[in-house]
Coordinates of C-alpha atoms in Angstrom, one line a residue:
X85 CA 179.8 153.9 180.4
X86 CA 182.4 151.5 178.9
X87 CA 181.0 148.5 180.9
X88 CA 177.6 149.6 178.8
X89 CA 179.2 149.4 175.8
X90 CA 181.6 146.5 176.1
X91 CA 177.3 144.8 177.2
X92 CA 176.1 146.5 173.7
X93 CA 178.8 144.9 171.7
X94 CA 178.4 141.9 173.4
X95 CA 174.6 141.5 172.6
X96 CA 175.5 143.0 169.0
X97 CA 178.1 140.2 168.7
X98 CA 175.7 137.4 169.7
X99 CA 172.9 138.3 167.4
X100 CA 175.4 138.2 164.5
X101 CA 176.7 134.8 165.6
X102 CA 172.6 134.0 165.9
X103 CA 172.0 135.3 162.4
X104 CA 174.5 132.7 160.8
X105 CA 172.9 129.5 161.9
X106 CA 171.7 128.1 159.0
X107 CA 169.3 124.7 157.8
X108 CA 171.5 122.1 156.2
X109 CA 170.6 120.8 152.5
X110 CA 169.4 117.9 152.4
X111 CA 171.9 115.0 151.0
X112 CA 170.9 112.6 148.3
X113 CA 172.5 110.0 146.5
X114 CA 172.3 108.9 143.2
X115 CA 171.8 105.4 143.3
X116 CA 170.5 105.1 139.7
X117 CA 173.8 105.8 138.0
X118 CA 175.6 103.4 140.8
X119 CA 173.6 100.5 139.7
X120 CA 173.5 101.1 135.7
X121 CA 173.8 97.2 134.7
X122 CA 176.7 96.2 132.4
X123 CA 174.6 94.9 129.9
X124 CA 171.7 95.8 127.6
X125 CA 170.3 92.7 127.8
X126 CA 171.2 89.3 129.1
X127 CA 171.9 87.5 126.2
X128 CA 174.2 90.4 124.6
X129 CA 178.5 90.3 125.5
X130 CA 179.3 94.6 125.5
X131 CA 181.9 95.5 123.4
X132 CA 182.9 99.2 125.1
X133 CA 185.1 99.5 121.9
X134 CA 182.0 99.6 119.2
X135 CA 179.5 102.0 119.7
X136 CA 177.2 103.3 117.1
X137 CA 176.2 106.3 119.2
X138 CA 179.6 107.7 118.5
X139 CA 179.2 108.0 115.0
X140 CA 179.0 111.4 113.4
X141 CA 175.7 111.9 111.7
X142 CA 177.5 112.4 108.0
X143 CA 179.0 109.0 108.4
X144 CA 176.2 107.5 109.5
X145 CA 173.4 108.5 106.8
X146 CA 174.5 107.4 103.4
X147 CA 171.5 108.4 101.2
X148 CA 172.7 112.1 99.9
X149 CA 168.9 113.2 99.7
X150 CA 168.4 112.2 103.2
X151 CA 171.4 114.1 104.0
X152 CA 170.8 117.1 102.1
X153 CA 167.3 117.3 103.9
X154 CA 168.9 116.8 107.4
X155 CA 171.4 119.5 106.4
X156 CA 168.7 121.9 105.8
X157 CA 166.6 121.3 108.3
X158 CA 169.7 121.8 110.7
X159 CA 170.0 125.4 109.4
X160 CA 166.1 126.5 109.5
X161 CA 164.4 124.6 112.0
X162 CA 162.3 127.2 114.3
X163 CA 162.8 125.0 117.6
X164 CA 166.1 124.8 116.8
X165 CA 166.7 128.5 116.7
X166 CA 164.8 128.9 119.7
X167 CA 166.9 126.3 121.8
X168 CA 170.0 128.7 120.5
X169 CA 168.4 131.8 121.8
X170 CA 168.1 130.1 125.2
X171 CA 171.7 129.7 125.2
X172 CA 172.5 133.1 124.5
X173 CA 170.0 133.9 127.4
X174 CA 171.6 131.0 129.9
X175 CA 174.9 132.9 129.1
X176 CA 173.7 136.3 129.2
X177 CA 172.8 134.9 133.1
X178 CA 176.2 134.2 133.7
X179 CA 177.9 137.7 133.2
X180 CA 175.4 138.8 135.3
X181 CA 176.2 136.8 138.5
X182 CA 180.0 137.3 137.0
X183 CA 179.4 140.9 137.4
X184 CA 177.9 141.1 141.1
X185 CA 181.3 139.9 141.9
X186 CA 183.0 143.4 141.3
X187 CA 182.1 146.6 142.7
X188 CA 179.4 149.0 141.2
X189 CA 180.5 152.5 139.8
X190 CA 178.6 154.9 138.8
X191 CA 179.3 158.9 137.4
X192 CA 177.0 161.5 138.3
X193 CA 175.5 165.3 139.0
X194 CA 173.0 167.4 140.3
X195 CA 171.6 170.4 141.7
X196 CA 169.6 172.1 144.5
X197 CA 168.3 174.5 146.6
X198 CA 168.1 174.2 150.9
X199 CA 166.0 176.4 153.3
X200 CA 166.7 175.8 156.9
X201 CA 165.1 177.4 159.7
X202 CA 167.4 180.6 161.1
X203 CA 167.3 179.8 165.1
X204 CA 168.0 176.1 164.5
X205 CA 172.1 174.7 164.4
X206 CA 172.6 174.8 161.2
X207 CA 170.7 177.7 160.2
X208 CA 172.8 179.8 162.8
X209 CA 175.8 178.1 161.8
X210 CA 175.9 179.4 158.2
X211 CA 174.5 182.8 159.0
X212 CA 178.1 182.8 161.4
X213 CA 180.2 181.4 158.9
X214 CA 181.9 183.6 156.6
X215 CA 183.3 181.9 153.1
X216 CA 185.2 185.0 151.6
X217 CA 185.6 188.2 153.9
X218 CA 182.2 190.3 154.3
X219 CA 180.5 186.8 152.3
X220 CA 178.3 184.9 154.1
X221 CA 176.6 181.4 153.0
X222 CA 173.8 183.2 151.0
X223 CA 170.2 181.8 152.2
X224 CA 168.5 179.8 150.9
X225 CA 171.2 177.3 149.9
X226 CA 171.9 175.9 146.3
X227 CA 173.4 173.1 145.9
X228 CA 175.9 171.7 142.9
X229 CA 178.1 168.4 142.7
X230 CA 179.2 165.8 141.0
X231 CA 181.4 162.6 141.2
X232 CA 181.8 158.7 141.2
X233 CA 179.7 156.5 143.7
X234 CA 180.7 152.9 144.4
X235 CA 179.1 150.1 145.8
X236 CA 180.5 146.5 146.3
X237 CA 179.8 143.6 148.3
X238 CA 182.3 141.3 149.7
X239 CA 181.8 137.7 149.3
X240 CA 183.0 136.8 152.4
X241 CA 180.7 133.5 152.6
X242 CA 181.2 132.9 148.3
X243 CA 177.5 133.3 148.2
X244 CA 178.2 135.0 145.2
X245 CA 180.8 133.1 143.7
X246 CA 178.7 130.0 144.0
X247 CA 175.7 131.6 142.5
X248 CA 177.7 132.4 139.5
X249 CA 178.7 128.7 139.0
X250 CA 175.0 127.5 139.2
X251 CA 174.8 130.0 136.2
X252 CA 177.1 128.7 134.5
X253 CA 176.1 124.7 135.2
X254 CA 172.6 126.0 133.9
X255 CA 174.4 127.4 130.6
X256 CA 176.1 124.1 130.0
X257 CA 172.7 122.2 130.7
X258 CA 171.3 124.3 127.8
X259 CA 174.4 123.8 125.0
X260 CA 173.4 119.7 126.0
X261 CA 169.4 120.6 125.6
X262 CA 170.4 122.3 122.4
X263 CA 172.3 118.9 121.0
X264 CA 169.3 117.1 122.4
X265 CA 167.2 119.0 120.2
X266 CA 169.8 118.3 117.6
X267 CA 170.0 114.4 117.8
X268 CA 165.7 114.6 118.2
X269 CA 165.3 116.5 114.4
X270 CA 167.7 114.1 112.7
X271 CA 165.9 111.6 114.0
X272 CA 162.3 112.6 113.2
X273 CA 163.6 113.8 109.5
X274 CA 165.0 110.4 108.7
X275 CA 162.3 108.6 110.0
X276 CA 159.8 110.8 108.4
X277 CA 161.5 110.2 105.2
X278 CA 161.8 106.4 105.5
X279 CA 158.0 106.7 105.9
X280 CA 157.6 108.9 102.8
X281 CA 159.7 105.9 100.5
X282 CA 157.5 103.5 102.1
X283 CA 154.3 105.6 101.6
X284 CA 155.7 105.7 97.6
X285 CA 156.0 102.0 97.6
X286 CA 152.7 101.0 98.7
X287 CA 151.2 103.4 96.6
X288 CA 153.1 102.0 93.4
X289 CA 151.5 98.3 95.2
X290 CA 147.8 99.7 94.9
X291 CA 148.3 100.9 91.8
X292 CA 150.2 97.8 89.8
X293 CA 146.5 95.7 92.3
X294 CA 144.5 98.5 90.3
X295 CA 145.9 97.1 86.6
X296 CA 145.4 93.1 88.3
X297 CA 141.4 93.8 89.3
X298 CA 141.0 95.7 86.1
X299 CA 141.9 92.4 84.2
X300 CA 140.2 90.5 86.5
X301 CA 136.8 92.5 86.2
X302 CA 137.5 92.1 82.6
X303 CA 137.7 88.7 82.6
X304 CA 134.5 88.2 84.9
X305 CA 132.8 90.2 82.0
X306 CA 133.7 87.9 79.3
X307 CA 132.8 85.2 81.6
X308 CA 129.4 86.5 82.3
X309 CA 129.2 86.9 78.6
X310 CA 129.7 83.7 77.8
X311 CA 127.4 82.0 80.9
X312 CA 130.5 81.0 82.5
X313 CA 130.2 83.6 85.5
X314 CA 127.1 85.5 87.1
X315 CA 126.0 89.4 87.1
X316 CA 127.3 89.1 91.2
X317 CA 131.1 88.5 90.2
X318 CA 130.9 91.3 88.1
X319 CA 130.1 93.6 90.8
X320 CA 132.1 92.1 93.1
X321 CA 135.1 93.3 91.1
X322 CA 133.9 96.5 90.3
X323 CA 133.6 97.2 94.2
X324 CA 136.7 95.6 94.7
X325 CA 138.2 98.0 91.6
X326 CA 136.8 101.2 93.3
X327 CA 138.0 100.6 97.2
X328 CA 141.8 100.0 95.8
X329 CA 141.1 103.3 94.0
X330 CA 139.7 105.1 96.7
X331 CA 142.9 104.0 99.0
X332 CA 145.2 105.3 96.5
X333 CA 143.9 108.9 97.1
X334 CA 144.1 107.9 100.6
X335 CA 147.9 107.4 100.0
X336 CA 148.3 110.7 97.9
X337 CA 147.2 112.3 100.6
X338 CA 149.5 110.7 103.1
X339 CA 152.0 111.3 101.3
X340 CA 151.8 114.9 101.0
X341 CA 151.1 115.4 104.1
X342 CA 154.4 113.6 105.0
X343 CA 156.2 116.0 102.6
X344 CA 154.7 118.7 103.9
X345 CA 156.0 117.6 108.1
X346 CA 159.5 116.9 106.4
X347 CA 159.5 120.6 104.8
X348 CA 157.9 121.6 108.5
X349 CA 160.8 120.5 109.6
X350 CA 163.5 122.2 107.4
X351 CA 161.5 125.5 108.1
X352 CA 160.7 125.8 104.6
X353 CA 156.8 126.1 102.7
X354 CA 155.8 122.9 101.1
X355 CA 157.5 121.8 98.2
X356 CA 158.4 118.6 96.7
X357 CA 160.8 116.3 98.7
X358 CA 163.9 114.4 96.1
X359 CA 164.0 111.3 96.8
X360 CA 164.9 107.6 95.4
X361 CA 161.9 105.1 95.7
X362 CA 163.1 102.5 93.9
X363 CA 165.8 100.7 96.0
X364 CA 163.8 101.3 99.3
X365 CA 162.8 97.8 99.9
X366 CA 166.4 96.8 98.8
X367 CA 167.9 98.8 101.4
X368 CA 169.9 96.8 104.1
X369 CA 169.6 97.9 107.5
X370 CA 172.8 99.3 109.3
X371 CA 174.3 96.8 112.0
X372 CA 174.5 99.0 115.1
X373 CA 176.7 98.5 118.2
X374 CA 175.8 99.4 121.4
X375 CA 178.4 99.3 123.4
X376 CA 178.3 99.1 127.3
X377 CA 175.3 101.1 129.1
X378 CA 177.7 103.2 131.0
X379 CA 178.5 104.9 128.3
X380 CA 175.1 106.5 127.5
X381 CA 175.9 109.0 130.5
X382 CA 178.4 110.7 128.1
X383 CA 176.8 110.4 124.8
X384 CA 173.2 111.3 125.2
X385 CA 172.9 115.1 125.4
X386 CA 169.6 114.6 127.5
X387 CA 171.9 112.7 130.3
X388 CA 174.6 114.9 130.6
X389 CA 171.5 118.0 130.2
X390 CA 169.9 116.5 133.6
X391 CA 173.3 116.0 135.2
X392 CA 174.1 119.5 134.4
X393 CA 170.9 120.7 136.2
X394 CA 171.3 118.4 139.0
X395 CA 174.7 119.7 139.4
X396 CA 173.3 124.1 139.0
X397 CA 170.1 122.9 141.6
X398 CA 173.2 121.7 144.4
X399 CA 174.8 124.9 144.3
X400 CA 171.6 127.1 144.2
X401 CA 170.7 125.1 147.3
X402 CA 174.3 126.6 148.9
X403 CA 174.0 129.7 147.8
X404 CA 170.0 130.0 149.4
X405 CA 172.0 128.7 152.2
X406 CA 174.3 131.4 152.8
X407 CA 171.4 133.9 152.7
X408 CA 171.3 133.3 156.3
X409 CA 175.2 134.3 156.8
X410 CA 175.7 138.3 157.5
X411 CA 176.7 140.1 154.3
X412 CA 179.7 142.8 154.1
X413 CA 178.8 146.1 151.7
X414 CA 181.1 148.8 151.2
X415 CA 180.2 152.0 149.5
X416 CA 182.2 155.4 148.7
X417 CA 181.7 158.5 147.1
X418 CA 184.7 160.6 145.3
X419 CA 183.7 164.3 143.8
X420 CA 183.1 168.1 144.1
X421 CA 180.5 170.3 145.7
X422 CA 179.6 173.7 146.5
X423 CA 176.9 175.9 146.8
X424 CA 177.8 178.1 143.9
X425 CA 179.2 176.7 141.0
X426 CA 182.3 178.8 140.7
X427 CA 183.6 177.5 143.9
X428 CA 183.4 173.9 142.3
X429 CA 187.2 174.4 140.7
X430 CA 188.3 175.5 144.1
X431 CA 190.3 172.2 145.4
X432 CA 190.8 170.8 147.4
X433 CA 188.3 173.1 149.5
X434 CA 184.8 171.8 147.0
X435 CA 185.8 167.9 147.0
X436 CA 183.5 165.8 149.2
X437 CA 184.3 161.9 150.5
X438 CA 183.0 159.1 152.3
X439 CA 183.7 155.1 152.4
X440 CA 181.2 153.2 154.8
X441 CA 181.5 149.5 155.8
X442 CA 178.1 147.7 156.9
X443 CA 177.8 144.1 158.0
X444 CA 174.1 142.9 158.0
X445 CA 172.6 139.7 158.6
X446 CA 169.1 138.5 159.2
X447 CA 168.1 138.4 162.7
X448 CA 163.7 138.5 162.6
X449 CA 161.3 137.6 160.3
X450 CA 163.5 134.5 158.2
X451 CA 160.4 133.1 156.9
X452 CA 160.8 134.7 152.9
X453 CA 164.8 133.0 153.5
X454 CA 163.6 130.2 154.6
X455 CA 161.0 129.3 151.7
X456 CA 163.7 130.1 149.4
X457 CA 165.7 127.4 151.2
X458 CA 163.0 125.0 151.4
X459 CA 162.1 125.6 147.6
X460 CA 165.4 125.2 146.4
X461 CA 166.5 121.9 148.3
X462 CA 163.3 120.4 147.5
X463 CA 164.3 121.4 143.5
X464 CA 167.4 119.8 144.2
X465 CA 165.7 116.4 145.0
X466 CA 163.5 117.2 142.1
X467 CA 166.4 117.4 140.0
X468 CA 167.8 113.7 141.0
X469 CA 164.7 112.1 140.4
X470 CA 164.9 113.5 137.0
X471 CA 168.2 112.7 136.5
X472 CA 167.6 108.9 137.6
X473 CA 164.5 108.5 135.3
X474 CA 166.6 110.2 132.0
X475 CA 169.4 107.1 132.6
X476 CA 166.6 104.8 133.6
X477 CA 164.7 105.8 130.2
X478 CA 167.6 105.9 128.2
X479 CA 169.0 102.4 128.9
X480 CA 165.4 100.7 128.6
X481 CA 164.9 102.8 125.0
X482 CA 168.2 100.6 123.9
X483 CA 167.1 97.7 125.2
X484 CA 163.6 97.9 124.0
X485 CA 164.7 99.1 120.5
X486 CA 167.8 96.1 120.6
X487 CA 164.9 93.8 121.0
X488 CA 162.5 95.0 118.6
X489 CA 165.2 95.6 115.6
X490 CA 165.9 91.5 116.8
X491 CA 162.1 90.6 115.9
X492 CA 161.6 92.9 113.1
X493 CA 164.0 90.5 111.4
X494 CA 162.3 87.7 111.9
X495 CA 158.7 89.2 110.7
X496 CA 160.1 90.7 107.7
X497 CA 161.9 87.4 107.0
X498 CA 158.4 85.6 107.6
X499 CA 156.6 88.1 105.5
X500 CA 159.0 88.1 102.5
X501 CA 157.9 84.1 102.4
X502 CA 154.3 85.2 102.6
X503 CA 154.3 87.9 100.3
X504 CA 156.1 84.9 97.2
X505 CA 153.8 82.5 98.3
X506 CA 150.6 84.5 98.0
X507 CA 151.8 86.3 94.6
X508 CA 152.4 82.6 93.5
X509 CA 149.0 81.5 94.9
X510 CA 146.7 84.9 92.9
X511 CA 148.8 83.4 89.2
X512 CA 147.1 80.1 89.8
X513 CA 143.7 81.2 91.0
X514 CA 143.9 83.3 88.1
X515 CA 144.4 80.6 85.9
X516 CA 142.1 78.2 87.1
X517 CA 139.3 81.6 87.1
X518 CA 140.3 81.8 83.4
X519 CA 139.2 77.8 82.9
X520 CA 136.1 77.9 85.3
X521 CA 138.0 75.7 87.4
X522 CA 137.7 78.7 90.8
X523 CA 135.0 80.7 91.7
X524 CA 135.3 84.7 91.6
X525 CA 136.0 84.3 95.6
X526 CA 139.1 82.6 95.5
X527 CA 140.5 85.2 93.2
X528 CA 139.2 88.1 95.5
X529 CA 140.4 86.6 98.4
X530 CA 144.2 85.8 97.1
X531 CA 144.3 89.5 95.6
X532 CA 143.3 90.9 99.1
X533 CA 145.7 88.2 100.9
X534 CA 148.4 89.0 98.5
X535 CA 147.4 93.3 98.2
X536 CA 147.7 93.1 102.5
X537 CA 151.0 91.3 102.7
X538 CA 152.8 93.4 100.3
X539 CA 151.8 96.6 102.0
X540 CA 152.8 94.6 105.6
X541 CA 156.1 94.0 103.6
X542 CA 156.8 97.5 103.1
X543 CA 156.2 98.9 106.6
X544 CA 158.3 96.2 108.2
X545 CA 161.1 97.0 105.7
X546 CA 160.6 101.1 107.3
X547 CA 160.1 100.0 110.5
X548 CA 163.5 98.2 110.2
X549 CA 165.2 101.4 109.2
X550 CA 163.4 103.8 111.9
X551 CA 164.4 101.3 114.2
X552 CA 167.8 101.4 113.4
X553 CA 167.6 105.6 113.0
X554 CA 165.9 105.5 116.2
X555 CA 168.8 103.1 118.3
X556 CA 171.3 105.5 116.9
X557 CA 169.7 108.7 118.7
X558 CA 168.5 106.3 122.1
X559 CA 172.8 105.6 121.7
X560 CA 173.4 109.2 121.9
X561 CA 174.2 109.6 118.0
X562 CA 173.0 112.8 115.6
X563 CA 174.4 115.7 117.4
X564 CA 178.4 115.2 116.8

């Protein structure tokens, strides 16, 4: 009999040991952030020591309406708010895997009634057993109890423990999201507003080309009047007069609609948007310092975000590893019971006991452990690739916006010359229209030439400024 059970613990032994071999993870290597170049671009020197993206947003942003807007909008933006909740839920996570770590106890009571069967064990038993002299256990049974139950599982393999720090990796990944979000609304509120100023200037450009083709169609008039010009001019200028008002209602309505995304974005209904027009095209562009490219790992809140995941994927792919390992449970019960409720006070004769130890592991059937497995190494290499193409797309949005701030220079530069030269060019053709000396043509053709360059002038001057607003955020600036 001892040789058969010294086999049975033998076998028992070896199915346990069989139950603990477990897949490895597989390992990956993040060659992306090895090979981050020094450099944004060639021609640049980095200067590790300036770097715009460090910035606080206040500092930063020097027109107080802009800043008042931003300051709103950082208080009642919806996607905001809901990016907080999912912090709270992220964290909520965390004292939940926190708590799996300590025992379970729980309070309780009950009642009830058992019948057993007279010629069976324990029915003869209790009709044998006396509890007081000349008292039998009455029949049928009730039964009353209460008392404290406990359950707790040992993290012998720090299954557990490990889960808990994916949780709070994941909870960290969210506080980044949520400064993510933060650094993407000041961005689209200043751009939007830099778009609403130029949107205002143009519109004050169609209107001061309104009062010059009004004068011109008067003049044609006079002209005609006096056989100087023909019937066509006339009408050429009165079409010309109606499409510059028909794109001013075109621009009203642009406009409101970009006051109306603005107050979309400050989680407000539409209202007016304050703002200073008049020293928009004025405005000098903020020089912006990009510093070296290893340093957008620790300033853009999407980086560290994907980082943080990549991090909470690795351990999840442990802790689905250690589902395979045998787990250790202990549970215990502490409390009274009798059949009668009397007898409950009677100690230490009504209290009741246990404590049980059970070691488990999987043996058949892995399949549902496995797939976990499978699914969360395969997240894990998910995770890296979306780590590498964050970094990759953050340092080519510098580089591409570094370049493009470089050109807009240039154009603007080129189109101030055009924009003089052509306003020069619609006096003279104006004169010489006044002295019969140009056609009506010539004078349509410098106002549309001169009309197209000044509105060309004013989106260059806000694409200047976005750009810049939009460096700052590639940089990892707006969320401080």
């Amino acid at each position: 009999m001892k040789i058969y059970n010294k086999y049975i613990a033998a076998i028992a032994l070896s199915l346990v040991l069989a139950s603990c071999k477990a897949p490895m993870a597989t390992v990956i290597k993040d060659e992306v952030k090895e090979n981050v170049p020094q450099n944004f671009n060639q021609d640049d020197q980095a200067d590790a020591n300036n770097n715009t993206g460090t910035t606080p947003w206040r500092q930063f942003f020097t027109d107080p309406n802009l800043v008042a807007l931003i300051e709103t909008s950082l208080k009642n933006n919806q996607e905001l708010m809901i990016t907080l909740q999912e912090i709270e839920i992220a964290k909520s996570n965390v004292l939940a895997k926190k708590g799996r770590l300590t025992p379970t106890v729980g309070a309780g009571g009950g009642a009830g009634i058992t019948k057993v069967g007279r010629y069976t064990s324990e029915g003869a038993g209790d009709a044998s057993t006396d509890i007081e002299p000349g008292k039998a256990v009455p029949d049928p049974i009730m039964n009353f109890g209460g008392g404290l139950t406990a359950n707790w599982e040992i993290d012998i393999w720090k299954k557990l423990r490990t889960e808990k720090e994916s949780a709070v990796a994941h909870y960290l990944s969210t506080v980044e999201g949520k400064n993510f979000v933060l650094s993407n609304l000041i961005e689209e509120v200043a751009d939007n507003y830099y778009e609403l100023l130029a949107l205002d200037n143009q519109l004050d450009i169609i209107q001061q080309y309104i009062k010059l083709q009004q004068k011109a169609l008067e003049i044609s008039k006079i002209q005609k009047e006096a056989a100087a010009a023909t019937e066509l001019a006339v009408k050429k200028f009165e079409a010309e007069l109606a499409k510059s008002k028909a794109t001013e209602y075109t621009l009203r309505q642009e406009i409101t609609e970009k006051e109306n995304e603005i107050n979309a974005l400050c989680g407000r209904y539409p209202q007016p948007i304050i703002r200073t027009k008049e020293n928009f095209m004025t405005t000098i562009p903020q020089t912006v310092y990009t510093g070296i490219p290893s340093q957008l790992l620790a300033n853009r809140p999407d980086i560290k975000q994907a980082e943080l995941e990549l991090k909470s994927s690795k351990l999840d792919v442990e802790a689905a590893r250690k589902e395979f390992y045998p787990t250790l449970e202990i549970s215990a019960t502490l409390g009274l019971e009798a059949f009668k409720p009397s007898y409950l006070v009677k100690l230490p004769e009504s209290m009741a006991a246990s404590l049980a130890g059970e070691l488990a592991g999987p043996l058949i059937n892995k399949s549902a452990i496995k797939a976990n497995f499978q699914a969360a190494d395969a997240k894990q290499i998910q995770a890296l690739y979306e780590y590498d193409k964050t970094i990759l797309n953050a340092y080519l949005d510098v580089a591409n916006l570094m370049s493009k701030i470089k050109n807009l220079d240039h154009y603007y530069e080129l189109k101030s010359q055009e924009t003089k030269s052509l306003e020069q060019s619609i006096d003279i053709a104006n004169q010489l229209f006044r002295n019969s000396r140009a056609d009506y043509l010539e004078v349509l053709l410098n106002q549309r030439d001169a009309l197209d360059a000044k509105m060309e002038l004013v989106e260059a001057k806000q694409k200047q400024l976005s750009t810049v607003v939009d460096i700052y955020k590639s940089l990892g600036g707006g969320w401080k």
